[in-house]
């Protein structure tokens, strides 16, 4: 609920939400997810996932912490070092930050691949079209001619020349099973998830505990800064990142509130 009587609870257009509003991120997120459901991009379960994420974001102060920023920088370095980076797109991230995903893919030369938990052809098509409307030229996930070993649900379906072949995969709002299975395939996983205790960030080489709305553009910003760096410099950024410390810091912040130590 908005605490500003000037802001409609369900604005028709996101430009109706003033950026100065204390609940701006939350209102914008809800608006985009709601529109995502209407367009058959986001699943109904996506609404529940959003509510869960929002509670964690509230406790994190709705800002990118220092440790999440360090994780985003390590993610950018991994993506720039990768042979074949892929950004996995589900119904929530497609609704929340389609343009930002397309931009990141361009900057690090990654593929975009739609991969869904609640898998239907109609949703895959709707998400691919939505990404194209935001500037994507090639969207993978429609062929689904390979399978991630050890997974028995629809999320195992991937493109042979996409996620199956990738060495580095960005998996925002992932389910733990697939995160584990991708790890077992030897892929480097970059997970964006507001819950540091969730199995997917716990499995990830780089867990970014931040709202995707902030995390994706932040990875892009770091990638732009690091674009001219040498392989050695990028490897040093990867090496310096401490995943355990990042997870612990995020959990401490959520449990205790307040600023980072
Ligand atoms: O589009 P589909 O069919 O692939 O389904 C996508 C969802 C997200 C519905 C599906 O993967 C799912 O059910 O996910 P979970 O198990 O609910 O996990 C979602 C995780 O994302 C939770 O840990 C939330 O805290 C977190 N989360 C929610 N919103 C955000 C978020 N993390 C970062 N940014 C957010 N905006």
Short mmCIF file of C-alpha atoms and ligand atoms in Angstrom, two decimals:
data_model
loop_
_atom_site.label_atom_id
_atom_site.label_comp_id
_atom_site.label_asym_id
_atom_site.label_seq_id
_atom_site.Cartn_x
_atom_site.Cartn_y
_atom_site.Cartn_z
CA UNK A 1 0.00 0.00 0.00
CA UNK A 2 1.24 3.45 -0.77
CA UNK A 3 1.49 5.84 2.15
CA UNK A 4 1.15 8.82 -0.18
CA UNK A 5 -2.48 9.68 -0.98
CA UNK A 6 -1.25 11.35 -4.20
CA UNK A 7 -0.06 8.02 -5.66
CA UNK A 8 -2.76 5.65 -6.85
CA UNK A 9 -2.28 2.12 -5.48
CA UNK A 10 -2.45 0.71 -9.01
CA UNK A 11 -1.18 3.47 -11.30
CA UNK A 12 -2.19 3.23 -14.95
CA UNK A 13 1.25 4.27 -16.07
CA UNK A 14 4.54 4.01 -14.19
CA UNK A 15 5.30 7.67 -14.91
CA UNK A 16 2.54 8.42 -12.38
CA UNK A 17 4.86 7.19 -9.61
CA UNK A 18 7.07 10.06 -8.39
CA UNK A 19 10.71 9.02 -7.98
CA UNK A 20 10.83 10.99 -4.72
CA UNK A 21 8.21 8.72 -3.17
CA UNK A 22 9.66 6.82 -0.17
CA UNK A 23 8.18 3.56 -1.53
CA UNK A 24 9.16 4.27 -5.15
CA UNK A 25 11.02 1.00 -5.85
CA UNK A 26 8.27 -1.06 -4.29
CA UNK A 27 5.51 0.74 -6.22
CA UNK A 28 7.41 0.53 -9.51
CA UNK A 29 8.14 -3.17 -8.99
CA UNK A 30 4.52 -3.99 -8.20
CA UNK A 31 3.34 -2.01 -11.20
CA UNK A 32 5.69 -3.82 -13.59
CA UNK A 33 4.88 -7.26 -12.19
CA UNK A 34 1.15 -6.56 -12.43
CA UNK A 35 1.54 -5.53 -16.08
CA UNK A 36 3.69 -8.63 -16.62
CA UNK A 37 0.86 -10.88 -15.42
CA UNK A 38 -1.63 -9.06 -17.65
CA UNK A 39 0.62 -9.64 -20.68
CA UNK A 40 1.14 -13.34 -19.84
CA UNK A 41 4.84 -12.68 -19.23
CA UNK A 42 4.85 -13.21 -15.47
CA UNK A 43 3.22 -16.25 -13.85
CA UNK A 44 0.80 -15.95 -10.94
CA UNK A 45 3.52 -17.55 -8.81
CA UNK A 46 5.66 -14.63 -9.87
CA UNK A 47 3.38 -12.39 -7.79
CA UNK A 48 4.14 -14.49 -4.73
CA UNK A 49 7.88 -14.46 -5.48
CA UNK A 50 7.69 -10.68 -5.79
CA UNK A 51 6.05 -10.34 -2.36
CA UNK A 52 8.77 -12.45 -0.81
CA UNK A 53 11.51 -10.44 -2.47
CA UNK A 54 9.93 -7.16 -1.45
CA UNK A 55 10.04 -8.09 2.24
CA UNK A 56 13.78 -8.81 2.02
CA UNK A 57 14.38 -5.62 0.07
CA UNK A 58 12.58 -3.63 2.76
CA UNK A 59 14.89 -5.11 5.41
CA UNK A 60 17.94 -4.36 3.25
CA UNK A 61 16.89 -0.71 3.13
CA UNK A 62 16.01 -0.92 -0.60
CA UNK A 63 19.56 -0.06 -1.53
CA UNK A 64 22.57 -1.80 -3.01
CA UNK A 65 24.86 -2.73 -0.13
CA UNK A 66 28.64 -2.55 -0.42
CA UNK A 67 28.88 -6.33 -0.56
CA UNK A 68 26.20 -6.54 -3.29
CA UNK A 69 28.15 -3.94 -5.23
CA UNK A 70 31.36 -5.98 -4.90
CA UNK A 71 29.41 -9.02 -6.13
CA UNK A 72 28.11 -7.06 -9.14
CA UNK A 73 31.70 -6.07 -9.99
CA UNK A 74 32.87 -9.69 -9.75
CA UNK A 75 29.91 -10.68 -11.95
CA UNK A 76 30.95 -8.12 -14.56
CA UNK A 77 34.52 -9.46 -14.54
CA UNK A 78 33.29 -13.06 -14.95
CA UNK A 79 31.06 -12.04 -17.86
CA UNK A 80 33.88 -10.19 -19.62
CA UNK A 81 36.21 -13.18 -19.16
CA UNK A 82 33.62 -15.69 -20.36
CA UNK A 83 33.87 -17.70 -23.60
CA UNK A 84 30.06 -17.81 -23.91
CA UNK A 85 28.02 -15.87 -21.34
CA UNK A 86 24.22 -16.29 -21.23
CA UNK A 87 21.60 -14.29 -19.30
CA UNK A 88 18.70 -16.55 -18.31
CA UNK A 89 15.36 -14.73 -18.37
CA UNK A 90 12.21 -15.73 -16.49
CA UNK A 91 8.79 -14.10 -16.21
CA UNK A 92 9.70 -11.85 -13.28
CA UNK A 93 12.91 -10.37 -14.65
CA UNK A 94 11.38 -9.96 -18.10
CA UNK A 95 8.64 -7.82 -16.56
CA UNK A 96 10.95 -5.92 -14.20
CA UNK A 97 13.99 -5.01 -16.28
CA UNK A 98 13.77 -6.04 -19.96
CA UNK A 99 15.67 -3.03 -21.35
CA UNK A 100 18.36 -3.40 -18.69
CA UNK A 101 18.87 -7.08 -19.60
CA UNK A 102 19.20 -6.23 -23.29
CA UNK A 103 21.75 -3.53 -22.44
CA UNK A 104 23.83 -5.85 -20.24
CA UNK A 105 23.78 -8.52 -22.97
CA UNK A 106 25.11 -5.97 -25.45
CA UNK A 107 27.87 -4.67 -23.19
CA UNK A 108 29.27 -8.11 -22.29
CA UNK A 109 28.32 -9.78 -25.58
CA UNK A 110 26.02 -12.34 -23.94
CA UNK A 111 23.05 -14.30 -25.25
CA UNK A 112 19.58 -13.84 -23.77
CA UNK A 113 17.70 -17.10 -23.19
CA UNK A 114 14.16 -17.51 -21.87
CA UNK A 115 14.01 -20.31 -19.32
CA UNK A 116 10.88 -20.82 -17.26
CA UNK A 117 9.84 -22.71 -14.16
CA UNK A 118 6.18 -22.61 -15.20
CA UNK A 119 6.97 -23.47 -18.78
CA UNK A 120 4.43 -22.80 -21.56
CA UNK A 121 5.08 -22.05 -25.23
CA UNK A 122 2.78 -19.01 -25.00
CA UNK A 123 4.77 -17.46 -22.15
CA UNK A 124 8.11 -18.14 -23.86
CA UNK A 125 6.83 -16.43 -27.01
CA UNK A 126 5.38 -13.49 -25.04
CA UNK A 127 8.67 -12.97 -23.16
CA UNK A 128 10.79 -13.24 -26.32
CA UNK A 129 8.52 -10.68 -28.01
CA UNK A 130 8.71 -8.38 -24.96
CA UNK A 131 12.54 -8.55 -25.07
CA UNK A 132 12.50 -7.79 -28.80
CA UNK A 133 10.28 -4.76 -28.11
CA UNK A 134 13.05 -3.62 -25.76
CA UNK A 135 15.76 -3.96 -28.39
CA UNK A 136 16.82 -7.63 -28.33
CA UNK A 137 17.66 -9.00 -31.76
CA UNK A 138 18.26 -12.65 -30.96
CA UNK A 139 16.39 -14.39 -28.12
CA UNK A 140 17.12 -18.02 -27.32
CA UNK A 141 14.97 -20.55 -25.47
CA UNK A 142 12.48 -21.25 -28.25
CA UNK A 143 14.32 -24.28 -29.65
CA UNK A 144 14.83 -26.09 -26.32
CA UNK A 145 16.80 -28.89 -28.03
CA UNK A 146 19.01 -29.83 -25.07
CA UNK A 147 18.41 -30.89 -21.46
CA UNK A 148 20.22 -30.07 -18.23
CA UNK A 149 21.08 -33.49 -16.75
CA UNK A 150 19.55 -34.39 -13.39
CA UNK A 151 16.46 -32.18 -13.61
CA UNK A 152 13.05 -33.66 -14.23
CA UNK A 153 10.98 -30.49 -14.62
CA UNK A 154 10.54 -28.05 -17.50
CA UNK A 155 13.43 -25.88 -16.42
CA UNK A 156 15.75 -28.58 -17.77
CA UNK A 157 14.81 -27.51 -21.32
CA UNK A 158 17.54 -25.30 -22.78
CA UNK A 159 19.00 -24.42 -26.17
CA UNK A 160 22.02 -26.48 -27.23
CA UNK A 161 23.75 -23.33 -28.47
CA UNK A 162 22.58 -21.28 -25.48
CA UNK A 163 22.62 -22.18 -21.77
CA UNK A 164 23.75 -25.75 -22.54
CA UNK A 165 26.93 -24.45 -24.16
CA UNK A 166 27.51 -21.48 -21.82
CA UNK A 167 30.43 -21.27 -19.42
CA UNK A 168 29.00 -18.37 -17.39
CA UNK A 169 25.25 -18.00 -16.72
CA UNK A 170 23.40 -15.18 -14.99
CA UNK A 171 20.37 -16.67 -13.28
CA UNK A 172 18.18 -14.11 -11.54
CA UNK A 173 15.44 -15.38 -9.20
CA UNK A 174 16.44 -18.95 -9.81
CA UNK A 175 15.13 -22.12 -8.19
CA UNK A 176 17.67 -24.06 -6.18
CA UNK A 177 17.42 -27.31 -8.16
CA UNK A 178 18.46 -25.80 -11.45
CA UNK A 179 21.19 -23.74 -9.79
CA UNK A 180 22.61 -26.97 -8.40
CA UNK A 181 22.30 -28.82 -11.73
CA UNK A 182 23.99 -26.00 -13.66
CA UNK A 183 26.80 -25.98 -11.10
CA UNK A 184 27.25 -29.70 -11.61
CA UNK A 185 27.67 -29.05 -15.35
CA UNK A 186 30.71 -26.96 -14.41
CA UNK A 187 29.16 -23.60 -15.25
CA UNK A 188 29.96 -20.44 -13.32
CA UNK A 189 26.70 -19.14 -11.91
CA UNK A 190 25.88 -15.57 -11.09
CA UNK A 191 22.65 -15.49 -9.07
CA UNK A 192 20.60 -12.40 -8.23
CA UNK A 193 18.28 -13.08 -5.29
CA UNK A 194 17.15 -10.93 -2.38
CA UNK A 195 17.11 -13.92 -0.03
CA UNK A 196 20.68 -14.85 0.92
CA UNK A 197 19.45 -18.08 2.54
CA UNK A 198 17.80 -19.32 -0.64
CA UNK A 199 19.52 -22.38 -2.15
CA UNK A 200 20.43 -20.68 -5.43
CA UNK A 201 22.58 -17.85 -3.99
CA UNK A 202 24.06 -20.41 -1.61
CA UNK A 203 25.15 -22.47 -4.65
CA UNK A 204 26.36 -19.56 -6.79
CA UNK A 205 29.97 -18.60 -7.52
CA UNK A 206 28.72 -15.01 -7.35
CA UNK A 207 25.59 -14.40 -5.24
CA UNK A 208 24.25 -10.86 -5.68
CA UNK A 209 21.81 -10.15 -2.85
CA UNK A 210 20.04 -7.18 -4.37
CA UNK A 211 16.88 -6.30 -6.26
CA UNK A 212 17.26 -7.22 -9.97
CA UNK A 213 16.02 -3.73 -10.75
CA UNK A 214 19.24 -2.37 -9.24
CA UNK A 215 21.58 -5.33 -9.76
CA UNK A 216 21.35 -5.70 -13.55
CA UNK A 217 22.16 -2.02 -14.37
CA UNK A 218 24.87 -2.13 -11.70
CA UNK A 219 26.58 -5.11 -13.39
CA UNK A 220 26.39 -3.18 -16.68
CA UNK A 221 27.97 -0.10 -15.07
CA UNK A 222 30.85 -2.20 -13.73
CA UNK A 223 31.25 -3.99 -17.08
CA UNK A 224 31.57 -0.64 -18.86
CA UNK A 225 34.24 0.44 -16.36
CA UNK A 226 36.12 -2.86 -16.69
CA UNK A 227 35.85 -3.16 -20.47
CA UNK A 228 39.40 -1.97 -21.09
CA UNK A 229 40.90 -4.04 -18.25
CA UNK A 230 43.41 -6.80 -19.04
CA UNK A 231 42.63 -10.48 -18.43
CA UNK A 232 44.94 -10.37 -15.39
CA UNK A 233 43.08 -7.38 -13.94
CA UNK A 234 39.71 -9.07 -14.49
CA UNK A 235 40.99 -12.27 -12.92
CA UNK A 236 42.15 -10.27 -9.91
CA UNK A 237 38.61 -8.83 -9.48
CA UNK A 238 37.20 -12.38 -9.59
CA UNK A 239 39.83 -13.62 -7.13
CA UNK A 240 39.28 -10.81 -4.63
CA UNK A 241 35.54 -11.46 -4.35
CA UNK A 242 34.60 -13.43 -1.22
CA UNK A 243 31.23 -15.16 -1.75
CA UNK A 244 30.94 -16.38 1.85
CA UNK A 245 31.56 -12.88 3.23
CA UNK A 246 28.98 -11.41 0.83
CA UNK A 247 26.32 -13.91 1.92
CA UNK A 248 27.10 -13.43 5.60
CA UNK A 249 27.00 -9.66 5.29
CA UNK A 250 23.63 -9.76 3.53
CA UNK A 251 22.18 -12.06 6.17
CA UNK A 252 23.53 -9.94 9.00
CA UNK A 253 22.07 -6.83 7.45
CA UNK A 254 18.65 -8.46 7.06
CA UNK A 255 18.64 -9.86 10.60
CA UNK A 256 20.01 -6.80 12.35
CA UNK A 257 19.06 -4.01 9.97
CA UNK A 258 21.11 -0.86 9.82
CA UNK A 259 24.23 -0.11 7.89
CA UNK A 260 27.06 -2.40 6.84
CA UNK A 261 29.95 -2.81 9.27
O1 LIG B 1 8.68 -17.14 -14.76
P1 LIG B 1 8.91 -18.50 -14.18
O2 LIG B 1 7.83 -19.48 -14.59
O3 LIG B 1 10.27 -19.05 -14.51
O4 LIG B 1 8.84 -18.39 -12.57
C1 LIG B 1 9.67 -17.48 -11.89
C2 LIG B 1 9.48 -17.57 -10.35
C3 LIG B 1 10.26 -16.40 -9.74
C4 LIG B 1 7.99 -17.44 -10.02
C5 LIG B 1 10.01 -18.94 -9.85
O5 LIG B 1 11.36 -19.08 -10.20
C6 LIG B 1 9.84 -19.08 -8.35
O6 LIG B 1 8.85 -19.61 -7.87
O7 LIG B 1 10.83 -18.58 -7.62
P2 LIG B 1 10.87 -18.65 -6.01
O8 LIG B 1 11.22 -20.03 -5.57
O9 LIG B 1 9.66 -17.99 -5.43
O10 LIG B 1 12.13 -17.75 -5.72
C7 LIG B 1 12.16 -16.41 -6.05
C8 LIG B 1 13.30 -15.75 -5.25
O11 LIG B 1 13.54 -14.47 -5.82
C9 LIG B 1 12.98 -15.52 -3.77
O12 LIG B 1 14.11 -15.88 -2.98
C10 LIG B 1 12.73 -14.00 -3.67
O13 LIG B 1 13.16 -13.49 -2.44
C11 LIG B 1 13.59 -13.49 -4.80
N1 LIG B 1 13.10 -12.25 -5.41
C12 LIG B 1 11.83 -11.86 -5.65
N2 LIG B 1 11.77 -10.68 -6.27
C13 LIG B 1 13.06 -10.29 -6.47
C14 LIG B 1 13.91 -11.30 -5.94
N3 LIG B 1 15.25 -11.20 -5.99
C15 LIG B 1 15.78 -10.10 -6.58
N4 LIG B 1 15.02 -9.10 -7.10
C16 LIG B 1 13.66 -9.15 -7.07
N5 LIG B 1 12.93 -8.16 -7.59
#
